[in-house]
Amino acid sequence: MTPAATPAYRRLSVEERRTQLLDAALSLFAHRAPEEVSLDDVAEAAGVSRPLVYRYFPGGKQQLYEAALGSAAEELQHCFAEPRQGPLLPRLSRALDRYLAFVDQHDTGFSALLQGGSVVETSRTTATVDGVRRSAAEHIHNHLGVVDPGPRLRMTVRVWITAVEAASLIWLDEDKQPPADELRDWLVDEFVAMLTVTAARDPETAELVGALAEDV
């Protein structure tokens, strides 16, 4: 009987190895605060040696955390990248479904990221988080069909994004209750309510609310 062939070992490319290490780091940061994760933990999770981690991230844990944060930020930004097809509110619901799924998956890491309590927080990590917020606001302006929103509408959108973040953190603190779909619907209702309040003082927003009523 011919012995079974041993699978050939495939050497990972530089980019593949870097992605592997980032995935391992993100998995750890998802369930533990960044200051509780060591390079040894990342090496063990990736099945490699500590020196190999240093080879790809010579800046150590800080560089690895910032790279992992950037990867997570890119994923978060994609949450709101919904095609402008169909009514606005269902589009917003689908975007929130993806956002809350990310929050659910990353749990503790998401809390540490947004609460800014980590010892590895720097101006670069803060800028990364702010970039996610700006991207989310731009996507929402796009969904509203507004190229150059006025100050009241911009403020309303930014305040709602802050409310989404706060609700997400409270949701995690409350053992993910209410269910994600109920939280999503409540956040959509909050968005409509905030637009409606702003519309009483801002003609631009009032026009959007009118169009939104016709779109339902």
PDB file of N, CA and C in Angstrom, residues 29-86:
ATOM      1  N   PHE A  29      -7.640  40.882  20.784  1.00  0.00           N
ATOM      2  CA  PHE A  29      -8.150  42.184  21.198  1.00  0.00           C
ATOM      3  C   PHE A  29      -9.676  42.197  21.239  1.00  0.00           C
ATOM      4  N   ALA A  30     -10.303  41.271  20.526  1.00  0.00           N
ATOM      5  CA  ALA A  30     -11.764  41.222  20.504  1.00  0.00           C
ATOM      6  C   ALA A  30     -12.331  40.828  21.861  1.00  0.00           C
ATOM      7  N   HIS A  31     -11.550  40.084  22.644  1.00  0.00           N
ATOM      8  CA  HIS A  31     -12.083  39.561  23.901  1.00  0.00           C
ATOM      9  C   HIS A  31     -11.307  40.002  25.134  1.00  0.00           C
ATOM     10  N   ARG A  32     -10.215  40.732  24.907  1.00  0.00           N
ATOM     11  CA  ARG A  32      -9.433  41.219  26.039  1.00  0.00           C
ATOM     12  C   ARG A  32      -8.984  42.644  25.761  1.00  0.00           C
ATOM     13  N   ALA A  33      -8.906  43.443  26.794  1.00  0.00           N
ATOM     14  CA  ALA A  33      -8.419  44.809  26.634  1.00  0.00           C
ATOM     15  C   ALA A  33      -6.990  44.771  26.097  1.00  0.00           C
ATOM     16  N   PRO A  34      -6.597  45.733  25.246  1.00  0.00           N
ATOM     17  CA  PRO A  34      -5.266  45.696  24.608  1.00  0.00           C
ATOM     18  C   PRO A  34      -4.123  45.556  25.595  1.00  0.00           C
ATOM     19  N   GLU A  35      -4.212  46.224  26.760  1.00  0.00           N
ATOM     20  CA  GLU A  35      -3.103  46.147  27.713  1.00  0.00           C
ATOM     21  C   GLU A  35      -2.953  44.767  28.335  1.00  0.00           C
ATOM     22  N   GLU A  36      -3.955  43.905  28.138  1.00  0.00           N
ATOM     23  CA  GLU A  36      -3.897  42.556  28.697  1.00  0.00           C
ATOM     24  C   GLU A  36      -3.352  41.536  27.695  1.00  0.00           C
ATOM     25  N   VAL A  37      -3.051  41.993  26.487  1.00  0.00           N
ATOM     26  CA  VAL A  37      -2.545  41.103  25.433  1.00  0.00           C
ATOM     27  C   VAL A  37      -1.045  41.342  25.251  1.00  0.00           C
ATOM     28  N   SER A  38      -0.266  40.280  25.294  1.00  0.00           N
ATOM     29  CA  SER A  38       1.182  40.391  25.109  1.00  0.00           C
ATOM     30  C   SER A  38       1.567  39.878  23.723  1.00  0.00           C
ATOM     31  N   LEU A  39       2.810  40.180  23.321  1.00  0.00           N
ATOM     32  CA  LEU A  39       3.309  39.660  22.044  1.00  0.00           C
ATOM     33  C   LEU A  39       3.411  38.138  22.091  1.00  0.00           C
ATOM     34  N   ASP A  40       3.713  37.596  23.258  1.00  0.00           N
ATOM     35  CA  ASP A  40       3.752  36.134  23.396  1.00  0.00           C
ATOM     36  C   ASP A  40       2.374  35.542  23.118  1.00  0.00           C
ATOM     37  N   ASP A  41       1.318  36.240  23.578  1.00  0.00           N
ATOM     38  CA  ASP A  41      -0.046  35.772  23.320  1.00  0.00           C
ATOM     39  C   ASP A  41      -0.331  35.746  21.823  1.00  0.00           C
ATOM     40  N   VAL A  42       0.091  36.799  21.131  1.00  0.00           N
ATOM     41  CA  VAL A  42      -0.139  36.882  19.690  1.00  0.00           C
ATOM     42  C   VAL A  42       0.636  35.791  18.971  1.00  0.00           C
ATOM     43  N   ALA A  43       1.890  35.598  19.368  1.00  0.00           N
ATOM     44  CA  ALA A  43       2.718  34.563  18.745  1.00  0.00           C
ATOM     45  C   ALA A  43       2.092  33.180  18.931  1.00  0.00           C
ATOM     46  N   GLU A  44       1.619  32.916  20.140  1.00  0.00           N
ATOM     47  CA  GLU A  44       0.999  31.612  20.411  1.00  0.00           C
ATOM     48  C   GLU A  44      -0.272  31.432  19.593  1.00  0.00           C
ATOM     49  N   ALA A  45      -1.102  32.476  19.515  1.00  0.00           N
ATOM     50  CA  ALA A  45      -2.352  32.385  18.757  1.00  0.00           C
ATOM     51  C   ALA A  45      -2.100  32.165  17.278  1.00  0.00           C
ATOM     52  N   ALA A  46      -1.007  32.729  16.773  1.00  0.00           N
ATOM     53  CA  ALA A  46      -0.682  32.591  15.350  1.00  0.00           C
ATOM     54  C   ALA A  46       0.145  31.343  15.072  1.00  0.00           C
ATOM     55  N   GLY A  47       0.634  30.681  16.118  1.00  0.00           N
ATOM     56  CA  GLY A  47       1.446  29.492  15.929  1.00  0.00           C
ATOM     57  C   GLY A  47       2.828  29.799  15.405  1.00  0.00           C
ATOM     58  N   VAL A  48       3.379  30.944  15.834  1.00  0.00           N
ATOM     59  CA  VAL A  48       4.723  31.342  15.384  1.00  0.00           C
ATOM     60  C   VAL A  48       5.546  31.724  16.609  1.00  0.00           C
ATOM     61  N   SER A  49       6.795  32.084  16.374  1.00  0.00           N
ATOM     62  CA  SER A  49       7.669  32.478  17.465  1.00  0.00           C
ATOM     63  C   SER A  49       7.552  33.978  17.734  1.00  0.00           C
ATOM     64  N   ARG A  50       7.908  34.375  18.942  1.00  0.00           N
ATOM     65  CA  ARG A  50       7.902  35.797  19.289  1.00  0.00           C
ATOM     66  C   ARG A  50       8.844  36.599  18.387  1.00  0.00           C
ATOM     67  N   PRO A  51      10.079  36.105  18.088  1.00  0.00           N
ATOM     68  CA  PRO A  51      10.958  36.862  17.191  1.00  0.00           C
ATOM     69  C   PRO A  51      10.334  37.115  15.817  1.00  0.00           C
ATOM     70  N   LEU A  52       9.501  36.174  15.341  1.00  0.00           N
ATOM     71  CA  LEU A  52       8.855  36.380  14.044  1.00  0.00           C
ATOM     72  C   LEU A  52       7.865  37.543  14.115  1.00  0.00           C
ATOM     73  N   VAL A  53       7.160  37.630  15.232  1.00  0.00           N
ATOM     74  CA  VAL A  53       6.228  38.757  15.399  1.00  0.00           C
ATOM     75  C   VAL A  53       7.016  40.066  15.355  1.00  0.00           C
ATOM     76  N   TYR A  54       8.153  40.095  16.030  1.00  0.00           N
ATOM     77  CA  TYR A  54       8.995  41.295  16.036  1.00  0.00           C
ATOM     78  C   TYR A  54       9.551  41.610  14.650  1.00  0.00           C
ATOM     79  N   ARG A  55       9.788  40.569  13.863  1.00  0.00           N
ATOM     80  CA  ARG A  55      10.310  40.800  12.517  1.00  0.00           C
ATOM     81  C   ARG A  55       9.308  41.605  11.681  1.00  0.00           C
ATOM     82  N   TYR A  56       8.031  41.295  11.863  1.00  0.00           N
ATOM     83  CA  TYR A  56       7.002  41.986  11.087  1.00  0.00           C
ATOM     84  C   TYR A  56       6.540  43.280  11.751  1.00  0.00           C
ATOM     85  N   PHE A  57       6.692  43.337  13.073  1.00  0.00           N
ATOM     86  CA  PHE A  57       6.273  44.528  13.800  1.00  0.00           C
ATOM     87  C   PHE A  57       7.400  44.922  14.765  1.00  0.00           C
ATOM     88  N   PRO A  58       8.476  45.515  14.198  1.00  0.00           N
ATOM     89  CA  PRO A  58       9.642  45.840  15.030  1.00  0.00           C
ATOM     90  C   PRO A  58       9.340  46.862  16.115  1.00  0.00           C
ATOM     91  N   GLY A  59       8.239  47.597  15.960  1.00  0.00           N
ATOM     92  CA  GLY A  59       7.848  48.551  16.992  1.00  0.00           C
ATOM     93  C   GLY A  59       7.173  47.890  18.170  1.00  0.00           C
ATOM     94  N   GLY A  60       7.064  46.561  18.139  1.00  0.00           N
ATOM     95  CA  GLY A  60       6.497  45.831  19.254  1.00  0.00           C
ATOM     96  C   GLY A  60       4.982  45.920  19.330  1.00  0.00           C
ATOM     97  N   LYS A  61       4.494  45.805  20.529  1.00  0.00           N
ATOM     98  CA  LYS A  61       3.053  45.723  20.752  1.00  0.00           C
ATOM     99  C   LYS A  61       2.322  46.974  20.268  1.00  0.00           C
ATOM    100  N   GLN A  62       2.917  48.146  20.463  1.00  0.00           N
ATOM    101  CA  GLN A  62       2.251  49.385  20.050  1.00  0.00           C
ATOM    102  C   GLN A  62       2.001  49.392  18.547  1.00  0.00           C
ATOM    103  N   GLN A  63       3.018  49.020  17.770  1.00  0.00           N
ATOM    104  CA  GLN A  63       2.869  48.990  16.316  1.00  0.00           C
ATOM    105  C   GLN A  63       1.851  47.937  15.896  1.00  0.00           C
ATOM    106  N   LEU A  64       1.892  46.787  16.541  1.00  0.00           N
ATOM    107  CA  LEU A  64       0.948  45.724  16.211  1.00  0.00           C
ATOM    108  C   LEU A  64      -0.481  46.159  16.539  1.00  0.00           C
ATOM    109  N   TYR A  65      -0.655  46.797  17.696  1.00  0.00           N
ATOM    110  CA  TYR A  65      -1.999  47.247  18.074  1.00  0.00           C
ATOM    111  C   TYR A  65      -2.530  48.286  17.096  1.00  0.00           C
ATOM    112  N   GLU A  66      -1.688  49.235  16.704  1.00  0.00           N
ATOM    113  CA  GLU A  66      -2.131  50.267  15.769  1.00  0.00           C
ATOM    114  C   GLU A  66      -2.483  49.664  14.410  1.00  0.00           C
ATOM    115  N   ALA A  67      -1.702  48.668  13.982  1.00  0.00           N
ATOM    116  CA  ALA A  67      -2.002  48.004  12.712  1.00  0.00           C
ATOM    117  C   ALA A  67      -3.307  47.222  12.808  1.00  0.00           C
ATOM    118  N   ALA A  68      -3.504  46.526  13.929  1.00  0.00           N
ATOM    119  CA  ALA A  68      -4.746  45.774  14.124  1.00  0.00           C
ATOM    120  C   ALA A  68      -5.932  46.723  14.217  1.00  0.00           C
ATOM    121  N   LEU A  69      -5.748  47.846  14.888  1.00  0.00           N
ATOM    122  CA  LEU A  69      -6.807  48.845  15.008  1.00  0.00           C
ATOM    123  C   LEU A  69      -7.166  49.397  13.634  1.00  0.00           C
ATOM    124  N   GLY A  70      -6.145  49.643  12.813  1.00  0.00           N
ATOM    125  CA  GLY A  70      -6.405  50.126  11.462  1.00  0.00           C
ATOM    126  C   GLY A  70      -7.189  49.124  10.641  1.00  0.00           C
ATOM    127  N   SER A  71      -6.869  47.841  10.814  1.00  0.00           N
ATOM    128  CA  SER A  71      -7.600  46.793  10.105  1.00  0.00           C
ATOM    129  C   SER A  71      -9.053  46.743  10.556  1.00  0.00           C
ATOM    130  N   ALA A  72      -9.277  46.846  11.877  1.00  0.00           N
ATOM    131  CA  ALA A  72     -10.644  46.850  12.406  1.00  0.00           C
ATOM    132  C   ALA A  72     -11.400  48.090  11.949  1.00  0.00           C
ATOM    133  N   ALA A  73     -10.704  49.229  11.914  1.00  0.00           N
ATOM    134  CA  ALA A  73     -11.337  50.473  11.475  1.00  0.00           C
ATOM    135  C   ALA A  73     -11.802  50.377  10.032  1.00  0.00           C
ATOM    136  N   GLU A  74     -10.981  49.749   9.196  1.00  0.00           N
ATOM    137  CA  GLU A  74     -11.372  49.576   7.798  1.00  0.00           C
ATOM    138  C   GLU A  74     -12.633  48.726   7.680  1.00  0.00           C
ATOM    139  N   GLU A  75     -12.711  47.683   8.515  1.00  0.00           N
ATOM    140  CA  GLU A  75     -13.904  46.830   8.505  1.00  0.00           C
ATOM    141  C   GLU A  75     -15.129  47.608   8.983  1.00  0.00           C
ATOM    142  N   LEU A  76     -14.945  48.431  10.013  1.00  0.00           N
ATOM    143  CA  LEU A  76     -16.044  49.237  10.523  1.00  0.00           C
ATOM    144  C   LEU A  76     -16.546  50.227   9.481  1.00  0.00           C
ATOM    145  N   GLN A  77     -15.615  50.828   8.754  1.00  0.00           N
ATOM    146  CA  GLN A  77     -15.996  51.797   7.729  1.00  0.00           C
ATOM    147  C   GLN A  77     -16.853  51.152   6.647  1.00  0.00           C
ATOM    148  N   HIS A  78     -16.569  49.893   6.358  1.00  0.00           N
ATOM    149  CA  HIS A  78     -17.345  49.184   5.337  1.00  0.00           C
ATOM    150  C   HIS A  78     -18.770  48.900   5.799  1.00  0.00           C
ATOM    151  N   CYS A  79     -19.005  48.961   7.105  1.00  0.00           N
ATOM    152  CA  CYS A  79     -20.351  48.667   7.617  1.00  0.00           C
ATOM    153  C   CYS A  79     -21.391  49.619   7.026  1.00  0.00           C
ATOM    154  N   PHE A  80     -21.014  50.872   6.828  1.00  0.00           N
ATOM    155  CA  PHE A  80     -21.962  51.859   6.343  1.00  0.00           C
ATOM    156  C   PHE A  80     -21.912  52.023   4.821  1.00  0.00           C
ATOM    157  N   ALA A  81     -21.091  51.225   4.148  1.00  0.00           N
ATOM    158  CA  ALA A  81     -20.972  51.322   2.692  1.00  0.00           C
ATOM    159  C   ALA A  81     -22.091  50.538   2.016  1.00  0.00           C
ATOM    160  N   GLU A  82     -23.284  51.056   2.130  1.00  0.00           N
ATOM    161  CA  GLU A  82     -24.482  50.418   1.566  1.00  0.00           C
ATOM    162  C   GLU A  82     -24.834  51.088   0.238  1.00  0.00           C
ATOM    163  N   PRO A  83     -25.111  50.320  -0.828  1.00  0.00           N
ATOM    164  CA  PRO A  83     -25.495  50.925  -2.112  1.00  0.00           C
ATOM    165  C   PRO A  83     -26.721  51.816  -1.959  1.00  0.00           C
ATOM    166  N   ARG A  84     -26.730  52.927  -2.676  1.00  0.00           N
ATOM    167  CA  ARG A  84     -27.861  53.857  -2.610  1.00  0.00           C
ATOM    168  C   ARG A  84     -28.996  53.362  -3.502  1.00  0.00           C
ATOM    169  N   GLN A  85     -29.601  52.293  -3.081  1.00  0.00           N
ATOM    170  CA  GLN A  85     -30.723  51.713  -3.810  1.00  0.00           C
ATOM    171  C   GLN A  85     -31.858  51.430  -2.844  1.00  0.00           C
ATOM    172  N   GLY A  86     -33.066  51.849  -3.212  1.00  0.00           N
ATOM    173  CA  GLY A  86     -34.219  51.604  -2.363  1.00  0.00           C
ATOM    174  C   GLY A  86     -34.370  52.661  -1.284  1.00  0.00           C
TER     175      GLY A  86
END
